Amino acid sequence: MEHAETHPGAAARTAGVLAALTHIDNVGFHGIATNLTGASPTIDRNWSALIRNARIAVAVIGWPTGIQAMAERFTAAADHLADTLDQRDTSIVAEPAKELHIAYHALSDAGWNYLAKTSGIPTEDNGHHH
C-alpha cells in the first residue's frame, strides 16, 4: 500500500481516482444506455449535463498510466453522447449510448481494481456483468 506520508502525490492521485469513480458510478450510465438503446427511447433533458459533468470529473484526474487511455476513451464517448443528446433526436442516440456505456464500465472496473491493488486488497474478476 502507498502511504500518504511517504508518497503525497500517490495520496492525491488515489483521492482523485476515488472521487471520479464515485461520481461516475452514480450517474446511471446503465439506465441511460438501456433507455436509449431500447425499443422506445426517450431523452431526459438532464442527461446531457450529467454526462458532461462526469466527463469533467474524469478529465481532471491524472489517471495511472494503464488507465489513462480508458479515461480518454470515456471522455470522448461522453462528449459524443452529450452532443448527440443535445440534438434531441432519438433515432441517433443508440450507438453513442452503447459506446459510453462500454467505456464507462471499462474505466470503472479498471479504476476500482487500481484502488484495490493500491490498498493491498486482492482482486479477482469483479467487473460489472450484465
Rosetta silent file (secondary structure, phi, psi, omega in degrees, C-alpha in Angstrom):
SEQUENCE: MEHAETHPGAAARTAGVLAALTHIDNVGFHGIATNLTGASPTIDRNWSALIRNARIAVAVIGWPTGIQAMAERFTAAADHLADTLDQRDTSIVAEPAKELHIAYHALSDAGWNYLAKTSGIPTEDNGHHH
SCORE:     score description
SCORE:     0.000 S_00000001
   1 L     0.000  139.942  177.261    0.000    0.000    0.000 S_00000001
   2 L   -87.783  125.404 -176.351    1.222    3.510   -0.821 S_00000001
   3 L   -97.813  140.543 -177.347    1.174    5.698    2.259 S_00000001
   4 L   -60.295  -36.631 -176.513    0.344    9.396    2.112 S_00000001
   5 L   -68.950  -24.101  178.773    3.171   10.368    4.444 S_00000001
   6 L  -105.361  -17.291 -178.920    5.801    8.870    2.115 S_00000001
   7 L  -138.566   72.698 -177.299    4.013    9.415   -1.206 S_00000001
   8 H   -60.502  -33.225  177.100    1.887   12.596   -1.092 S_00000001
   9 H   -65.291  -37.103  177.890    1.421   12.516   -4.878 S_00000001
  10 H   -66.756  -37.772  178.709    0.099    8.969   -4.633 S_00000001
  11 H   -65.397  -41.463  179.006   -2.361   10.025   -1.945 S_00000001
  12 H   -65.623  -41.870  178.430   -3.645   12.870   -4.111 S_00000001
  13 H   -63.286  -45.262  179.963   -3.992   10.562   -7.113 S_00000001
  14 H   -58.948  -44.637  179.521   -5.817    7.974   -5.022 S_00000001
  15 H   -63.811  -40.484  178.885   -8.217   10.612   -3.721 S_00000001
  16 H   -65.230  -45.085  178.704   -8.825   11.929   -7.228 S_00000001
  17 H   -62.872  -44.586  179.044   -9.459    8.494   -8.689 S_00000001
  18 H   -59.731  -45.952 -179.855  -11.794    7.657   -5.813 S_00000001
  19 H   -62.877  -46.044 -179.167  -13.735   10.904   -6.280 S_00000001
  20 H   -63.503  -44.207  179.913  -14.052   10.477  -10.056 S_00000001
  21 H   -64.423  -41.871  178.828  -15.156    6.844   -9.769 S_00000001
  22 H   -61.111  -41.579  179.448  -17.681    7.660   -7.072 S_00000001
  23 H   -64.600  -53.635 -175.199  -19.095   10.402   -9.259 S_00000001
  24 H   -67.472  -29.288  179.165  -19.362    8.403  -12.476 S_00000001
  25 H   -69.668  -14.061 -179.414  -20.738    5.350  -10.696 S_00000001
  26 L  -106.344    7.564  178.447  -23.695    7.453   -9.570 S_00000001
  27 L   -77.480  -35.501 -178.221  -24.642    8.950  -12.937 S_00000001
  28 L    94.267   38.769 -177.826  -26.654    5.931  -14.042 S_00000001
  29 H   -59.290  -35.015  179.518  -24.948    5.100  -17.330 S_00000001
  30 H   -63.578  -47.645  179.489  -26.504    1.645  -17.432 S_00000001
  31 H   -64.129  -39.311  177.914  -30.033    3.037  -17.140 S_00000001
  32 H   -61.907  -48.238 -178.998  -29.317    5.764  -19.683 S_00000001
  33 H   -64.383  -41.188  179.465  -27.957    3.219  -22.171 S_00000001
  34 H   -60.972  -42.959  178.329  -30.817    0.808  -21.556 S_00000001
  35 H   -65.122  -49.574 -173.028  -33.322    3.552  -22.253 S_00000001
  36 H   -72.371  -19.597  178.672  -31.565    4.965  -25.311 S_00000001
  37 L  -102.983    1.933 -178.867  -30.984    1.574  -26.921 S_00000001
  38 L   -79.407 -178.305 -176.419  -34.470    0.250  -26.143 S_00000001
  39 L   -67.622  -32.806 -178.249  -37.484   -0.038  -28.392 S_00000001
  40 L  -130.355   71.456 -176.623  -38.939    3.342  -27.358 S_00000001
  41 L   -65.240  145.796  172.196  -36.057    5.607  -26.330 S_00000001
  42 L  -131.003  151.751 -178.552  -36.723    8.888  -24.590 S_00000001
  43 L  -108.872  118.079  174.924  -34.258   11.645  -23.834 S_00000001
  44 L   -80.753  128.883 -175.737  -34.192   13.088  -20.328 S_00000001
  45 L   -64.444  -16.000  179.925  -33.211   16.750  -20.578 S_00000001
  46 L   -85.654  -17.512 -174.141  -30.880   16.352  -17.562 S_00000001
  47 H   -61.741  -41.233 -178.030  -28.708   13.627  -19.079 S_00000001
  48 H   -58.045  -46.156  179.672  -26.530   15.887  -21.194 S_00000001
  49 H   -65.886  -41.986  177.811  -25.469   17.939  -18.158 S_00000001
  50 H   -59.896  -42.979 -178.854  -24.909   14.812  -16.032 S_00000001
  51 H   -68.751  -40.762  177.947  -22.748   13.283  -18.756 S_00000001
  52 H   -64.671  -39.494  177.294  -20.763   16.486  -19.290 S_00000001
  53 H   -66.009  -38.331  176.229  -20.098   16.744  -15.533 S_00000001
  54 H   -63.805  -38.560  177.463  -18.939   13.119  -15.473 S_00000001
  55 H   -60.194  -44.525  178.687  -16.632   13.935  -18.387 S_00000001
  56 H   -62.985  -45.068 -178.975  -15.127   16.800  -16.370 S_00000001
  57 H   -58.750  -36.049  179.604  -14.724   14.593  -13.276 S_00000001
  58 H   -79.956  -40.025 -175.966  -12.760   12.078  -15.347 S_00000001
  59 H   -67.904  -27.388 -175.410  -10.775   14.616  -17.389 S_00000001
  60 L   -78.235  -14.320 -175.058   -9.437   16.472  -14.342 S_00000001
  61 L   -88.066  141.175  169.658   -7.737   13.390  -12.895 S_00000001
  62 L   -87.492   87.761 -175.478   -4.167   12.332  -13.581 S_00000001
  63 L   -69.100  150.778  174.402   -5.048    8.668  -14.131 S_00000001
  64 L   -57.610  151.698 -175.157   -2.444    5.935  -13.728 S_00000001
  65 H   -49.829  -44.853 -177.650   -0.671    5.075  -16.958 S_00000001
  66 H   -71.154  -11.410 -177.041   -2.545    1.825  -17.540 S_00000001
  67 H  -111.637  -16.633 -175.088   -5.905    3.546  -17.125 S_00000001
  68 H   -54.759  -43.216 -179.978   -5.280    6.863  -18.901 S_00000001
  69 H   -63.229  -36.054  177.756   -6.344    5.536  -22.324 S_00000001
  70 H   -67.244  -38.673  178.179   -9.623    4.276  -20.820 S_00000001
  71 H   -64.956  -40.436  178.179  -10.234    7.693  -19.283 S_00000001
  72 H   -66.099  -40.017  176.740   -9.617    9.341  -22.655 S_00000001
  73 H   -63.120  -42.456  178.207  -11.994    6.902  -24.345 S_00000001
  74 H   -61.085  -49.326 -176.586  -14.610    7.677  -21.690 S_00000001
  75 H   -63.443  -38.158  177.521  -14.280   11.454  -22.069 S_00000001
  76 H   -65.822  -43.832 -179.921  -14.527   11.218  -25.863 S_00000001
  77 H   -66.745  -37.937  178.399  -17.573    8.944  -25.643 S_00000001
  78 H   -64.751  -44.123  178.486  -19.203   11.206  -23.031 S_00000001
  79 H   -60.978  -43.703 -179.609  -18.674   14.256  -25.204 S_00000001
  80 H   -62.635  -48.018 -178.810  -20.115   12.422  -28.211 S_00000001
  81 H   -66.537  -42.150  179.329  -23.244   11.246  -26.389 S_00000001
  82 H   -60.050  -43.729  177.317  -23.864   14.639  -24.754 S_00000001
  83 H   -62.092  -40.888  179.686  -23.612   16.345  -28.142 S_00000001
  84 H   -65.797  -43.751  178.533  -25.946   13.752  -29.633 S_00000001
  85 H   -60.937  -35.935  179.964  -28.478   14.164  -26.818 S_00000001
  86 H   -62.594  -20.362  178.224  -28.470   17.911  -27.364 S_00000001
  87 L   -78.786  -13.121  176.417  -29.871   17.263  -30.849 S_00000001
  88 L    57.512   33.284 -179.081  -32.988   15.738  -29.185 S_00000001
  89 L  -116.341  105.787 -176.532  -33.241   13.060  -31.920 S_00000001
  90 H   -67.449  -14.421 -179.066  -33.907    9.587  -30.503 S_00000001
  91 H   -77.224   -9.349 -176.139  -33.039    7.966  -33.829 S_00000001
  92 H  -119.116    7.954 -172.379  -29.315    8.764  -33.415 S_00000001
  93 L   -94.015  -18.128 -172.208  -28.632    8.069  -29.740 S_00000001
  94 H   -60.786  -51.067 -176.854  -28.282    4.274  -29.572 S_00000001
  95 H   -65.784  -46.625  176.375  -24.695    3.870  -30.789 S_00000001
  96 H   -61.153  -33.905  177.970  -23.222    6.752  -28.757 S_00000001
  97 H   -66.357  -43.218  177.309  -25.072    5.406  -25.688 S_00000001
  98 H   -61.767  -45.418 -178.690  -23.595    1.924  -26.208 S_00000001
  99 H   -58.301  -46.500 -179.171  -20.143    3.408  -26.741 S_00000001
 100 H   -69.648  -38.582  179.196  -20.283    5.394  -23.494 S_00000001
 101 H   -59.506  -45.330  178.935  -21.751    2.501  -21.524 S_00000001
 102 H   -65.619  -44.977 -179.757  -18.863    0.246  -22.560 S_00000001
 103 H   -63.923  -38.066  177.761  -16.271    2.969  -21.912 S_00000001
 104 H   -61.271  -50.657 -178.297  -17.793    3.667  -18.510 S_00000001
 105 H   -62.607  -40.189  178.756  -17.628    0.045  -17.388 S_00000001
 106 H   -60.812  -46.044 -179.075  -14.048   -0.350  -18.612 S_00000001
 107 H   -68.140  -45.983 -179.223  -12.928    2.756  -16.723 S_00000001
 108 H   -61.034  -48.080 -179.504  -14.887    1.999  -13.565 S_00000001
 109 H   -61.354  -46.575 -179.740  -13.688   -1.596  -13.384 S_00000001
 110 H   -65.069  -39.979 -179.607  -10.053   -0.662  -14.043 S_00000001
 111 H   -64.790  -45.137  178.975  -10.205    2.230  -11.590 S_00000001
 112 H   -67.571  -35.581  175.722  -11.642    0.158   -8.740 S_00000001
 113 H   -65.178  -38.750  176.436   -9.124   -2.605   -9.432 S_00000001
 114 H   -60.977  -47.275 -179.902   -6.339    0.005   -9.285 S_00000001
 115 H   -63.349  -40.624  178.141   -7.619    1.281   -5.933 S_00000001
 116 H   -61.908  -47.021  179.804   -7.923   -2.248   -4.570 S_00000001
 117 H   -61.986  -42.998  179.642   -4.380   -3.069   -5.681 S_00000001
 118 H   -60.523  -35.201 -178.474   -3.073    0.211   -4.251 S_00000001
 119 H   -89.373   -1.187  177.983   -4.636   -0.606   -0.895 S_00000001
 120 L    85.620   13.230  178.430   -3.346   -4.183   -0.908 S_00000001
 121 L   -89.457  122.167  178.411   -6.726   -5.812   -1.433 S_00000001
 122 L   -66.583  142.267  179.216   -6.506   -8.821   -3.745 S_00000001
 123 L  -121.681  150.005  169.756   -8.887   -8.698   -6.667 S_00000001
 124 L  -120.413 -163.071  178.435  -10.427  -11.252   -8.905 S_00000001
 125 L   -71.718   98.503  179.251  -12.817  -10.618  -11.741 S_00000001
 126 L  -115.472   28.472 -179.510  -15.120   -8.161  -10.024 S_00000001
 127 L   -72.134  167.432  177.494  -16.286   -6.370  -13.154 S_00000001
 128 L   -74.547  131.651  178.628  -19.813   -5.427  -13.964 S_00000001
 129 L  -126.570  117.906  174.444  -21.688   -8.215  -15.693 S_00000001
 130 L  -167.530    0.000    0.000  -24.992   -7.648  -17.387 S_00000001
